């Protein structure tokens, strides 16, 4: 079933925020850093290698995703809504629908976690990620 998941974007404090939310809500918390990911590059500082590419807090009733990558300059922290789809067809349909009158900020493409992904700023200024849940990594 399709579901909406909040995707929080932080400027350099994702780990602290997600640890705080785990204390509040409980659940299992996982972090993926730049180190060892497709985003790591030669000459990158050790500090940047420790940035959070993706984190997820999952409990019986709450799912929160978060990252500290590519936060818009105009806002210190921001929220995206993640549409978790069951199929690529559903991903394409929802991406196309939300793009009407808005702007696709990431065209549909194969994501590093192994499924189709796209992003849209809709006609009302709401930011959406459309995909399936990422494959859990350590």
XYZ file of N, CA and C in Angstrom:
414
model
N 0.837 -1.172 0.000
C 0.000 0.000 0.000
C 0.890 1.246 0.000
N 0.496 2.248 -0.745
C 1.214 3.514 -0.766
C 1.078 4.192 0.586
N 2.165 4.808 1.042
C 2.124 5.542 2.298
C 2.992 6.784 2.178
N 2.732 7.775 3.012
C 3.532 8.994 3.051
C 4.457 8.916 4.256
N 5.727 9.246 4.027
C 6.737 9.247 5.082
C 7.402 10.620 5.086
N 7.503 11.245 6.253
C 8.193 12.530 6.349
C 9.683 12.310 6.126
N 10.291 13.172 5.294
C 11.730 13.131 5.044
C 12.297 14.461 5.513
N 12.997 14.430 6.638
C 13.540 15.636 7.254
C 14.933 15.909 6.712
N 15.220 17.168 6.413
C 16.541 17.561 5.923
C 17.162 18.499 6.956
N 18.358 18.158 7.400
C 19.050 18.934 8.425
C 20.358 19.487 7.886
N 20.772 20.589 8.457
C 22.052 21.186 8.108
C 23.052 20.817 9.208
N 23.779 19.706 8.980
C 24.881 19.281 9.855
C 24.484 18.790 11.241
N 23.212 18.516 11.493
C 22.847 18.000 12.817
C 21.844 16.855 12.729
N 21.907 16.095 11.658
C 20.974 14.991 11.438
C 21.111 13.910 12.503
N 22.343 13.516 12.812
C 22.561 12.438 13.781
C 21.970 12.804 15.141
N 22.243 14.021 15.605
C 21.723 14.463 16.904
C 20.198 14.495 16.892
N 19.619 15.003 15.815
C 18.161 15.094 15.722
C 17.528 13.708 15.720
N 18.061 12.805 14.923
C 17.462 11.472 14.836
C 17.652 10.685 16.139
N 18.780 10.864 16.818
C 18.954 10.236 18.137
C 17.920 10.778 19.121
N 17.651 12.081 19.052
C 16.623 12.702 19.887
C 15.254 12.090 19.596
N 14.899 11.968 18.308
C 13.605 11.396 17.942
C 13.498 9.939 18.393
N 14.605 9.208 18.352
C 14.571 7.824 18.833
C 14.286 7.792 20.333
N 14.884 8.732 21.087
C 14.594 8.807 22.516
C 13.116 9.101 22.761
N 12.527 9.944 21.914
C 11.122 10.322 22.080
C 10.162 9.217 21.658
N 10.449 8.559 20.539
C 9.494 7.634 19.929
C 9.878 6.162 20.051
N 11.137 5.875 20.411
C 11.608 4.503 20.385
C 11.850 4.076 18.952
N 12.001 2.789 18.723
C 12.181 2.268 17.380
C 13.632 1.987 17.039
N 13.816 1.454 15.843
C 15.136 1.097 15.338
C 15.657 2.224 14.461
N 16.892 2.654 14.728
C 17.503 3.772 14.026
C 18.725 3.290 13.255
N 18.811 3.668 11.999
C 19.953 3.301 11.158
C 20.454 4.535 10.432
N 21.788 4.615 10.269
C 22.420 5.721 9.554
C 23.261 5.170 8.403
N 23.253 5.881 7.286
C 24.170 5.642 6.182
C 24.951 6.930 5.963
N 26.276 6.835 6.034
C 27.116 8.014 5.845
C 27.670 8.054 4.428
N 28.295 9.169 4.108
C 28.936 9.318 2.808
C 30.040 8.274 2.650
N 30.750 7.991 3.747
C 31.857 7.018 3.698
C 31.355 5.676 3.165
N 31.987 5.218 2.109
C 31.648 3.939 1.518
C 30.448 3.973 0.584
N 29.859 5.143 0.393
C 28.698 5.252 -0.493
C 29.137 5.742 -1.876
N 28.193 5.810 -2.776
C 28.481 6.318 -4.128
C 28.819 7.800 -4.106
N 28.586 8.493 -2.992
C 28.851 9.927 -2.885
C 30.266 10.250 -2.398
N 30.983 9.246 -1.904
C 32.346 9.476 -1.425
C 33.266 9.720 -2.613
N 34.178 10.688 -2.462
C 35.116 10.974 -3.549
C 36.517 11.211 -2.988
N 37.504 11.041 -3.859
C 38.893 11.288 -3.474
C 39.040 12.743 -3.047
N 39.818 12.975 -2.034
C 40.077 14.328 -1.575
C 38.994 14.899 -0.674
N 37.949 14.150 -0.428
C 36.868 14.612 0.448
C 37.373 14.617 1.884
N 37.009 15.633 2.634
C 37.448 15.724 4.025
C 36.815 14.615 4.863
N 37.492 14.256 5.952
C 36.958 13.240 6.864
C 35.618 13.697 7.433
N 35.479 14.987 7.687
C 34.223 15.529 8.207
C 33.077 15.286 7.218
N 33.319 15.542 5.939
C 32.278 15.339 4.937
C 31.953 13.859 4.735
N 32.930 12.982 4.942
C 32.672 11.547 4.812
C 31.733 11.035 5.898
N 31.636 11.769 7.010
C 30.766 11.361 8.110
C 29.366 11.966 8.019
N 29.110 12.786 7.010
C 27.760 13.345 6.831
C 26.767 12.219 6.584
N 25.539 12.433 7.013
C 24.484 11.434 6.889
C 23.807 11.573 5.532
N 23.955 10.531 4.698
C 23.282 10.482 3.402
C 21.816 10.116 3.608
N 21.571 9.148 4.487
C 20.198 8.710 4.763
C 20.164 8.089 6.151
N 19.098 8.379 6.860
C 18.839 7.695 8.130
C 17.357 7.381 8.181
N 17.047 6.368 8.961
C 15.639 6.030 9.111
C 15.387 5.536 10.516
N 14.273 6.017 11.062
C 13.796 5.600 12.368
C 12.467 4.909 12.132
N 12.400 3.633 12.511
C 11.196 2.843 12.260
C 10.748 2.198 13.569
N 9.499 2.450 13.921
C 8.882 1.770 15.059
C 7.551 1.207 14.579
N 6.759 0.696 15.497
C 5.478 0.110 15.110
C 4.562 1.102 14.412
N 4.660 2.392 14.779
C 3.707 3.367 14.258
C 4.337 4.582 13.599
N 5.650 4.695 13.633
C 6.310 5.884 13.098
C 7.434 5.479 12.162
N 7.511 6.175 11.037
C 8.652 6.065 10.132
C 9.114 7.479 9.829
N 10.353 7.795 10.154
C 10.959 9.079 9.818
C 12.231 8.809 9.025
N 12.389 9.502 7.921
C 13.634 9.479 7.158
C 14.304 10.836 7.361
N 15.621 10.864 7.248
C 16.329 12.140 7.377
C 17.684 12.065 6.700
N 18.210 13.253 6.380
C 19.506 13.391 5.729
C 20.065 14.765 6.053
N 21.367 14.925 5.844
C 21.960 16.258 5.930
C 22.687 16.592 4.632
N 22.198 16.011 3.554
C 22.771 16.251 2.233
C 21.838 17.164 1.444
N 22.396 18.118 0.738
C 21.686 18.999 -0.183
C 20.484 19.673 0.484
N 20.760 20.430 1.529
C 19.721 21.225 2.182
C 19.692 22.580 1.488
N 18.515 23.032 1.038
C 18.450 24.336 0.370
C 19.032 25.440 1.244
N 19.785 26.339 0.636
C 20.447 27.422 1.376
C 19.459 28.304 2.132
N 18.262 28.495 1.573
C 17.325 29.432 2.184
C 16.674 28.898 3.456
N 16.856 27.621 3.772
C 16.250 27.109 4.995
C 17.242 26.217 5.735
N 17.393 26.460 7.040
C 18.360 25.677 7.814
C 17.982 24.207 7.923
N 16.720 23.906 8.044
C 16.207 22.545 8.057
C 14.933 22.558 7.210
N 14.578 21.437 6.619
C 13.365 21.403 5.807
C 12.748 20.015 5.839
N 11.513 19.924 5.361
C 10.774 18.674 5.361
C 10.341 18.321 3.945
N 10.505 17.081 3.578
C 10.028 16.534 2.324
C 9.066 15.409 2.674
N 8.052 15.199 1.863
C 7.179 14.053 2.058
C 7.612 12.958 1.099
N 7.833 11.770 1.616
C 8.277 10.613 0.835
C 7.053 9.760 0.541
N 6.759 9.538 -0.735
C 5.678 8.644 -1.112
C 6.303 7.270 -1.335
N 5.977 6.335 -0.465
C 6.503 4.981 -0.551
C 5.556 4.147 -1.411
N 6.003 3.784 -2.602
C 5.168 3.073 -3.572
C 5.522 1.591 -3.604
N 4.593 0.804 -4.132
C 4.814 -0.631 -4.252
C 5.472 -1.022 -5.566
N 5.245 -0.229 -6.642
C 5.740 -0.610 -7.969
C 6.326 0.589 -8.700
N 7.141 0.299 -9.711
C 7.682 1.368 -10.548
C 6.572 2.079 -11.316
N 5.541 1.350 -11.731
C 4.411 1.983 -12.425
C 3.747 3.022 -11.523
N 3.576 2.674 -10.266
C 2.976 3.601 -9.312
C 3.880 4.818 -9.111
N 5.185 4.598 -9.046
C 6.148 5.691 -8.906
C 6.003 6.654 -10.083
N 5.971 6.111 -11.312
C 5.855 6.953 -12.520
C 4.545 7.744 -12.516
N 3.450 7.096 -12.171
C 2.141 7.753 -12.177
C 2.095 8.905 -11.169
N 2.563 8.659 -9.972
C 2.530 9.694 -8.936
C 3.492 10.821 -9.270
N 4.683 10.510 -9.767
C 5.661 11.534 -10.163
C 5.059 12.439 -11.228
N 4.426 11.853 -12.229
C 3.813 12.639 -13.302
C 2.677 13.509 -12.762
N 1.858 12.947 -11.897
C 0.738 13.701 -11.347
C 1.183 14.886 -10.513
N 2.144 14.661 -9.615
C 2.618 15.747 -8.761
C 3.386 16.807 -9.549
N 3.939 16.438 -10.694
C 4.703 17.377 -11.523
C 3.803 18.363 -12.267
N 2.530 18.010 -12.456
C 1.617 18.913 -13.174
C 1.514 20.243 -12.441
N 1.913 21.311 -13.103
C 1.871 22.636 -12.502
C 3.017 22.902 -11.553
N 3.859 21.916 -11.332
C 5.009 22.067 -10.445
C 6.298 21.865 -11.215
N 7.305 21.349 -10.533
C 8.619 21.177 -11.156
C 9.251 19.879 -10.653
N 9.635 19.019 -11.604
C 10.402 17.825 -11.233
C 11.817 18.278 -10.881
N 12.214 18.079 -9.653
C 13.562 18.468 -9.230
C 14.545 17.318 -9.375
N 14.023 16.106 -9.542
C 14.837 14.935 -9.885
C 13.977 14.073 -10.795
N 14.387 13.987 -12.050
C 13.666 13.126 -12.991
C 13.787 11.679 -12.519
N 12.848 10.847 -12.929
C 12.892 9.445 -12.521
C 14.174 8.792 -12.992
N 14.808 8.081 -12.075
C 16.080 7.423 -12.362
C 16.280 6.272 -11.388
N 17.207 5.397 -11.721
C 17.553 4.300 -10.818
C 18.408 4.871 -9.690
N 17.990 4.665 -8.456
C 18.693 5.202 -7.300
C 19.751 4.218 -6.813
N 20.687 4.717 -6.038
C 21.773 3.884 -5.527
C 21.272 2.768 -4.627
N 20.071 2.910 -4.044
C 19.550 1.849 -3.175
C 18.754 0.797 -3.938
N 18.674 0.932 -5.258
C 18.159 -0.159 -6.067
C 16.727 -0.054 -6.547
N 16.135 1.104 -6.507
C 14.778 1.269 -7.024
C 14.663 2.602 -7.750
N 13.593 2.798 -8.467
C 13.348 4.048 -9.172
C 13.055 5.157 -8.166
N 13.566 6.354 -8.448
C 13.412 7.503 -7.553
C 13.192 8.761 -8.372
N 12.377 9.661 -7.866
C 12.199 10.987 -8.450
C 11.793 11.969 -7.364
N 11.923 13.265 -7.646
C 11.547 14.297 -6.687
C 10.784 15.403 -7.414
N 9.839 16.009 -6.705
C 8.981 17.036 -7.284
C 8.732 18.125 -6.253
N 8.785 19.392 -6.704
C 8.193 20.497 -5.960
C 6.848 20.733 -6.623
N 5.751 20.483 -5.904
C 4.446 20.565 -6.554
C 4.001 22.013 -6.765
N 2.856 22.193 -7.369
C 2.340 23.524 -7.700
C 2.081 24.372 -6.458
N 2.032 23.735 -5.284
C 1.759 24.457 -4.049
C 3.008 24.636 -3.190
N 4.167 24.254 -3.735
C 5.431 24.427 -3.022
C 5.802 23.292 -2.092
N 5.028 22.211 -2.076
C 5.357 21.064 -1.231
C 6.410 20.223 -1.949
N 7.413 19.771 -1.205
C 8.510 18.974 -1.752
C 8.220 17.489 -1.519
N 8.321 16.697 -2.591
C 7.998 15.270 -2.546
C 9.154 14.430 -3.069
N 9.387 13.293 -2.420
C 10.243 12.232 -2.937
C 9.320 11.067 -3.263
N 9.516 10.442 -4.412
C 8.674 9.325 -4.819
C 9.575 8.137 -5.125
N 9.378 7.029 -4.423
C 10.197 5.843 -4.601
C 9.610 4.706 -3.776
N 10.454 3.708 -3.507
C 10.154 2.671 -2.523
C 11.153 2.791 -1.397
N 10.849 2.148 -0.306
C 11.770 2.206 0.828
C 13.165 1.789 0.417
N 14.171 2.510 0.904
C 15.549 2.097 0.612
C 15.851 0.737 1.226
N 16.748 0.030 0.601
C 17.232 -1.211 1.166
C 18.022 -0.854 2.408
N 17.682 -1.494 3.518
C 18.366 -1.186 4.774
C 19.837 -1.592 4.684
N 20.700 -0.653 5.024
C 22.134 -0.898 5.060
C 22.615 -0.605 6.456
N 23.721 -1.219 6.868
C 24.248 -1.026 8.221
C 24.341 0.369 8.552
